[in-house]
Amino acid sequence: MNGSISKSKNRKVLLYTTLGKLNKETEENTIQSFNSWKKFNFEVVVFGEDFHKDLCQEYNFILDLDYEKNEFNMPLVKSLFENAKNYEKYDVYCYLNSDIKFQSSPQKFIDSVEQEDFLLIGQRLDLYPDGKTKLHNPGGIDYFFYT
């Protein structure tokens, strides 16, 4: 049914991300992101390490420790995508960087896609300490939804 029209709405979405070691700045950004994901009731899998357990428990996110890494202990992207598909009860998957905050829920955009199979890519807005924002260049793909 590749490319067929789907009338279903309220697609069930799984967000997944990776986390490394957090310093004060990255922890603050991650917490803000986690808060935004939780606010919009997304279920989340964090591909991380044992030391992320408390943070994931605080948000009721799944901590997945079973993924492949390269010789520098960095996650292999192929492994993340394969492992995300092991969470089978979802209609849509979203890989996103752990510092991406949603100002509004992307659910309406996901549900507006008529095709059953799709790739939906977003462009982020950079937020500066002075409160100003700037549209990030199109080459920075920090999140995408797919079936």
XYZ file of N, CA and C in Angstrom:
441
model
N 0.815 -1.196 0.000
C 0.000 0.000 0.000
C 0.858 1.259 0.000
N 2.024 1.179 -0.525
C 2.938 2.307 -0.531
C 2.315 3.510 -1.217
N 2.222 4.630 -0.476
C 1.690 5.845 -1.049
C 0.175 5.922 -1.026
N -0.494 4.948 -0.435
C -1.952 4.975 -0.421
C -2.455 6.039 0.544
N -3.679 6.442 0.323
C -4.278 7.465 1.165
C -4.780 6.843 2.452
N -4.454 7.466 3.549
C -4.896 7.003 4.857
C -5.849 8.039 5.446
N -7.014 7.613 5.850
C -7.995 8.522 6.455
C -7.822 8.589 7.972
N -6.918 7.800 8.522
C -6.762 7.781 9.976
C -6.117 9.072 10.459
N -6.603 9.539 11.586
C -6.033 10.710 12.238
C -5.566 10.261 13.613
N -4.986 11.184 14.351
C -4.463 10.864 15.675
C -3.472 9.701 15.626
N -2.550 9.810 14.703
C -1.526 8.773 14.587
C -0.708 8.725 15.873
N -0.380 7.528 16.285
C 0.421 7.323 17.499
C 1.899 7.512 17.131
N 2.548 8.447 17.820
C 3.911 8.871 17.474
C 4.887 8.481 18.576
N 6.033 7.959 18.168
C 7.139 7.697 19.086
C 8.287 8.625 18.724
N 8.713 9.427 19.694
C 9.916 10.234 19.532
C 11.095 9.430 20.056
N 12.233 9.525 19.383
C 13.440 8.921 19.947
C 14.638 9.809 19.689
N 15.562 9.737 20.645
C 16.726 10.603 20.627
C 17.900 9.885 21.267
N 19.030 10.526 21.261
C 20.211 10.004 21.951
C 20.680 11.051 22.955
N 21.353 10.574 23.971
C 21.959 11.469 24.953
C 23.379 11.022 25.227
N 24.242 11.979 25.362
C 25.601 11.706 25.794
C 25.770 12.244 27.201
N 26.990 12.541 27.553
C 27.233 13.154 28.854
C 26.714 14.582 28.807
N 26.088 14.985 29.898
C 25.471 16.306 29.946
C 26.275 17.255 30.821
N 26.559 18.437 30.287
C 27.127 19.495 31.123
C 25.977 20.422 31.515
N 26.244 21.487 32.208
C 25.181 22.363 32.707
C 24.298 22.890 31.567
N 24.923 23.350 30.482
C 24.172 23.911 29.353
C 23.361 22.842 28.625
N 23.990 21.706 28.320
C 23.267 20.667 27.581
C 22.170 20.039 28.435
N 22.403 19.962 29.748
C 21.359 19.433 30.625
C 20.155 20.369 30.648
N 20.404 21.663 30.724
C 19.312 22.638 30.722
C 18.506 22.554 29.424
N 19.207 22.476 28.286
C 18.533 22.354 26.985
C 17.741 21.060 26.901
N 18.315 19.977 27.394
C 17.640 18.681 27.359
C 16.384 18.709 28.218
N 16.469 19.278 29.389
C 15.300 19.358 30.274
C 14.192 20.187 29.627
N 14.554 21.296 28.993
C 13.548 22.108 28.297
C 12.904 21.308 27.165
N 13.698 20.560 26.442
C 13.167 19.727 25.359
C 12.250 18.647 25.906
N 12.724 17.951 26.923
C 11.911 16.897 27.534
C 10.579 17.454 28.026
N 10.611 18.642 28.617
C 9.375 19.268 29.084
C 8.406 19.521 27.925
N 8.942 19.975 26.794
C 8.063 20.243 25.646
C 7.474 18.945 25.094
N 8.269 17.884 25.066
C 7.758 16.609 24.544
C 6.686 16.051 25.470
N 6.932 16.166 26.759
C 5.971 15.676 27.751
C 4.682 16.498 27.699
N 4.823 17.794 27.528
C 3.665 18.692 27.450
C 2.691 18.251 26.364
N 3.222 17.746 25.259
C 2.379 17.340 24.146
C 2.103 15.831 24.140
N 2.390 15.193 25.262
C 2.035 13.776 25.505
C 2.668 12.791 24.525
N 3.877 13.078 24.088
C 4.576 12.119 23.241
C 5.228 11.040 24.092
N 5.236 9.854 23.566
C 6.013 8.787 24.186
C 7.413 8.879 23.611
N 8.406 8.632 24.471
C 9.794 8.905 24.090
C 10.694 7.750 24.489
N 11.604 7.402 23.576
C 12.683 6.464 23.864
C 13.987 7.249 23.785
N 14.788 7.115 24.831
C 16.109 7.742 24.874
C 17.140 6.635 24.737
N 17.926 6.690 23.679
C 19.055 5.775 23.535
C 20.218 6.429 24.268
N 20.509 5.899 25.440
C 21.492 6.546 26.288
C 22.308 5.573 27.099
N 22.730 6.039 28.255
C 23.616 5.286 29.142
C 22.956 5.127 30.514
N 23.536 4.273 31.333
C 23.003 4.037 32.679
C 22.820 5.331 33.472
N 23.729 6.286 33.285
C 23.657 7.517 34.068
C 22.504 8.427 33.640
N 21.728 8.039 32.620
C 20.534 8.786 32.223
C 19.260 8.234 32.864
N 19.412 7.188 33.662
C 18.258 6.485 34.223
C 17.338 7.409 35.017
N 17.885 8.199 35.931
C 17.061 9.067 36.773
C 16.317 10.111 35.944
N 17.001 10.695 34.971
C 16.375 11.705 34.120
C 15.207 11.102 33.335
N 15.416 9.929 32.776
C 14.353 9.270 32.008
C 13.184 8.869 32.906
N 13.483 8.401 34.096
C 12.421 8.035 35.039
C 11.602 9.253 35.431
N 12.256 10.384 35.607
C 11.561 11.617 35.986
C 10.484 11.985 34.963
N 10.751 11.722 33.684
C 9.813 12.068 32.621
C 8.986 10.876 32.150
N 9.220 9.727 32.756
C 8.546 8.496 32.352
C 8.855 8.150 30.892
N 10.106 8.398 30.487
C 10.587 8.043 29.163
C 11.296 6.694 29.260
N 11.309 5.983 28.159
C 11.988 4.687 28.096
C 13.474 4.926 27.860
N 14.312 4.326 28.663
C 15.759 4.371 28.453
C 16.169 3.060 27.812
N 16.699 3.123 26.599
C 17.138 1.951 25.855
C 18.666 1.960 25.820
N 19.252 0.939 26.397
C 20.714 0.831 26.467
C 21.285 -0.099 25.405
N 20.418 -0.746 24.654
C 20.821 -1.809 23.734
C 20.860 -1.310 22.293
N 21.929 -0.637 21.940
C 22.119 -0.148 20.574
C 23.608 -0.188 20.247
N 23.904 -0.227 18.969
C 25.297 -0.338 18.543
C 25.999 1.017 18.577
N 27.295 0.968 18.877
C 28.123 2.171 18.907
C 29.394 1.918 18.093
N 29.998 3.002 17.661
C 31.263 2.875 16.943
C 32.433 2.831 17.922
N 33.626 2.844 17.399
C 34.812 2.739 18.247
C 35.022 3.947 19.154
N 34.297 5.048 18.880
C 34.387 6.252 19.711
C 33.221 6.340 20.690
N 32.494 5.247 20.813
C 31.339 5.140 21.712
C 30.168 6.031 21.287
N 30.119 6.368 20.005
C 29.017 7.168 19.450
C 27.971 6.213 18.870
N 26.691 6.532 19.020
C 25.637 5.663 18.486
C 25.717 5.551 16.965
N 25.466 4.362 16.456
C 25.366 4.164 15.021
C 23.932 4.461 14.607
N 23.761 5.397 13.693
C 22.426 5.844 13.285
C 21.588 4.679 12.784
N 22.179 3.796 12.028
C 21.449 2.631 11.506
C 20.852 1.818 12.659
N 21.616 1.645 13.713
C 21.155 0.887 14.873
C 19.979 1.576 15.551
N 20.019 2.895 15.648
C 18.927 3.643 16.281
C 17.630 3.449 15.509
N 17.706 3.547 14.181
C 16.511 3.391 13.359
C 15.973 1.964 13.431
N 16.863 1.012 13.405
C 16.426 -0.388 13.510
C 15.794 -0.654 14.874
N 16.401 -0.165 15.926
C 15.879 -0.395 17.274
C 14.556 0.325 17.500
N 14.401 1.508 16.931
C 13.134 2.238 17.094
C 11.974 1.424 16.530
N 12.199 0.734 15.439
C 11.144 -0.078 14.820
C 10.747 -1.262 15.708
N 11.561 -1.598 16.700
C 11.186 -2.662 17.648
C 10.025 -2.231 18.535
N 9.786 -0.931 18.627
C 8.636 -0.417 19.364
C 7.491 -0.353 18.359
N 6.754 -1.447 18.266
C 5.857 -1.687 17.128
C 4.486 -1.040 17.214
N 4.082 -0.522 18.335
C 2.709 -0.037 18.459
C 2.507 1.383 17.919
N 3.461 1.904 17.199
C 3.402 3.286 16.736
C 3.156 3.357 15.233
N 2.448 4.415 14.837
C 2.176 4.664 13.417
C 3.276 5.493 12.786
N 3.878 6.373 13.592
C 4.874 7.322 13.108
C 6.033 7.347 14.083
N 7.231 7.461 13.536
C 8.443 7.557 14.338
C 9.078 8.918 14.072
N 9.748 9.439 15.091
C 10.430 10.715 14.926
C 11.796 10.627 15.580
N 12.831 10.776 14.760
C 14.164 10.944 15.322
C 14.372 12.446 15.478
N 14.885 12.850 16.638
C 15.172 14.256 16.846
C 16.346 14.411 17.800
N 17.044 15.503 17.626
C 18.136 15.820 18.539
C 17.544 16.161 19.902
N 18.289 15.877 20.943
C 17.766 16.029 22.302
C 17.584 17.485 22.731
N 17.995 18.437 21.896
C 17.816 19.848 22.245
C 16.690 20.522 21.456
N 15.877 19.734 20.781
C 14.766 20.281 19.996
C 13.547 20.444 20.886
N 13.052 21.665 20.941
C 11.866 21.989 21.751
C 10.726 22.315 20.799
N 9.564 21.754 21.069
C 8.388 22.087 20.273
C 7.632 23.218 20.962
N 7.413 24.313 20.249
C 6.632 25.425 20.775
C 5.140 25.118 20.701
N 4.770 24.346 19.694
C 3.396 23.868 19.554
C 3.492 22.412 19.112
N 2.415 21.698 19.283
C 2.449 20.275 18.966
C 2.519 20.049 17.459
N 3.428 19.199 17.015
C 3.481 18.858 15.588
C 2.413 17.834 15.188
N 1.617 17.380 16.154
C 0.637 16.330 15.873
C -0.321 16.726 14.746
N -0.747 17.985 14.699
C -1.692 18.400 13.654
C -1.083 18.284 12.264
N 0.220 18.518 12.142
C 0.879 18.378 10.851
C 1.011 16.909 10.468
N 1.335 16.092 11.445
C 1.458 14.652 11.216
C 0.127 14.082 10.762
N -0.930 14.468 11.450
C -2.251 13.942 11.130
C -2.815 14.505 9.834
N -2.285 15.619 9.360
C -2.781 16.204 8.112
C -2.195 15.538 6.871
N -1.146 14.744 7.044
C -0.545 14.050 5.900
C -1.492 12.942 5.451
N -1.899 12.995 4.201
C -2.868 12.026 3.703
C -2.244 10.685 3.337
N -0.987 10.675 2.940
C -0.334 9.434 2.543
C -0.060 8.572 3.771
N -0.139 7.284 3.560
C 0.178 6.351 4.646
C 1.681 6.320 4.908
N 2.472 6.352 3.844
C 3.930 6.346 3.969
C 4.449 7.742 3.655
N 5.234 8.297 4.580
C 5.713 9.658 4.365
C 6.967 9.933 5.175
N 7.624 11.016 4.807
C 8.745 11.588 5.536
C 8.438 13.069 5.679
N 8.363 13.547 6.901
C 8.041 14.937 7.192
C 9.244 15.545 7.899
N 9.844 16.558 7.281
C 11.058 17.170 7.812
C 10.751 18.586 8.259
N 11.261 18.949 9.426
C 11.046 20.297 9.929
C 12.333 21.091 9.934
N 12.180 22.387 9.908
C 13.324 23.287 9.997
C 13.245 24.011 11.332
N 14.320 23.999 12.050
C 14.272 24.549 13.405
C 14.465 26.060 13.414
N 14.032 26.623 14.508
C 14.207 28.029 14.788
C 15.237 28.126 15.908
N 16.322 28.833 15.672
C 17.339 29.010 16.706
C 16.890 30.113 17.656
N 17.000 29.836 18.943
C 16.618 30.796 19.977
C 17.885 31.263 20.682
N 18.078 32.567 20.730
C 19.268 33.141 21.328
C 18.976 33.627 22.748
N 20.017 33.747 23.584
C 19.822 34.164 24.985
C 19.083 35.498 25.137
N 19.192 36.371 24.145
C 18.503 37.666 24.227
C 17.035 37.565 23.816
N 16.583 36.340 23.492
C 15.189 36.121 23.125
C 14.909 36.206 21.636
N 15.907 36.637 20.864
C 15.718 36.729 19.411
C 15.751 35.325 18.809
N 15.090 35.185 17.676
C 15.068 33.904 16.970
C 15.517 34.107 15.531
N 16.011 33.029 14.945
C 16.444 33.050 13.548
C 16.196 31.668 12.971
N 15.632 31.623 11.776
C 15.408 30.355 11.103
C 16.757 29.735 10.756
N 16.981 28.503 11.213
C 18.244 27.804 10.959
C 18.345 27.478 9.470
N 19.561 27.356 8.965
C 19.710 27.049 7.541
C 19.080 25.689 7.218
N 18.580 25.516 6.005
C 17.861 24.287 5.646
C 18.706 23.016 5.725
N 20.024 23.150 5.764
C 20.889 21.969 5.835
C 20.905 21.306 7.206
N 20.423 21.990 8.222
C 20.418 21.447 9.578
C 19.132 20.678 9.834
N 19.151 19.398 9.568
C 17.959 18.575 9.790
C 18.077 17.957 11.177
N 17.329 18.528 12.116
C 17.415 18.115 13.512
C 16.266 17.230 13.947
N 15.238 17.135 13.127
C 14.129 16.245 13.450
C 13.363 15.888 12.187
N 12.843 14.684 12.156
C 11.972 14.268 11.073
C 11.070 13.137 11.520
N 9.870 13.173 10.982
C 8.834 12.167 11.266
C 8.717 11.272 10.035
N 8.523 10.001 10.250
C 8.431 9.066 9.132
C 7.608 7.853 9.517
N 7.137 7.159 8.489
C 6.408 5.906 8.710
C 7.244 4.745 8.222
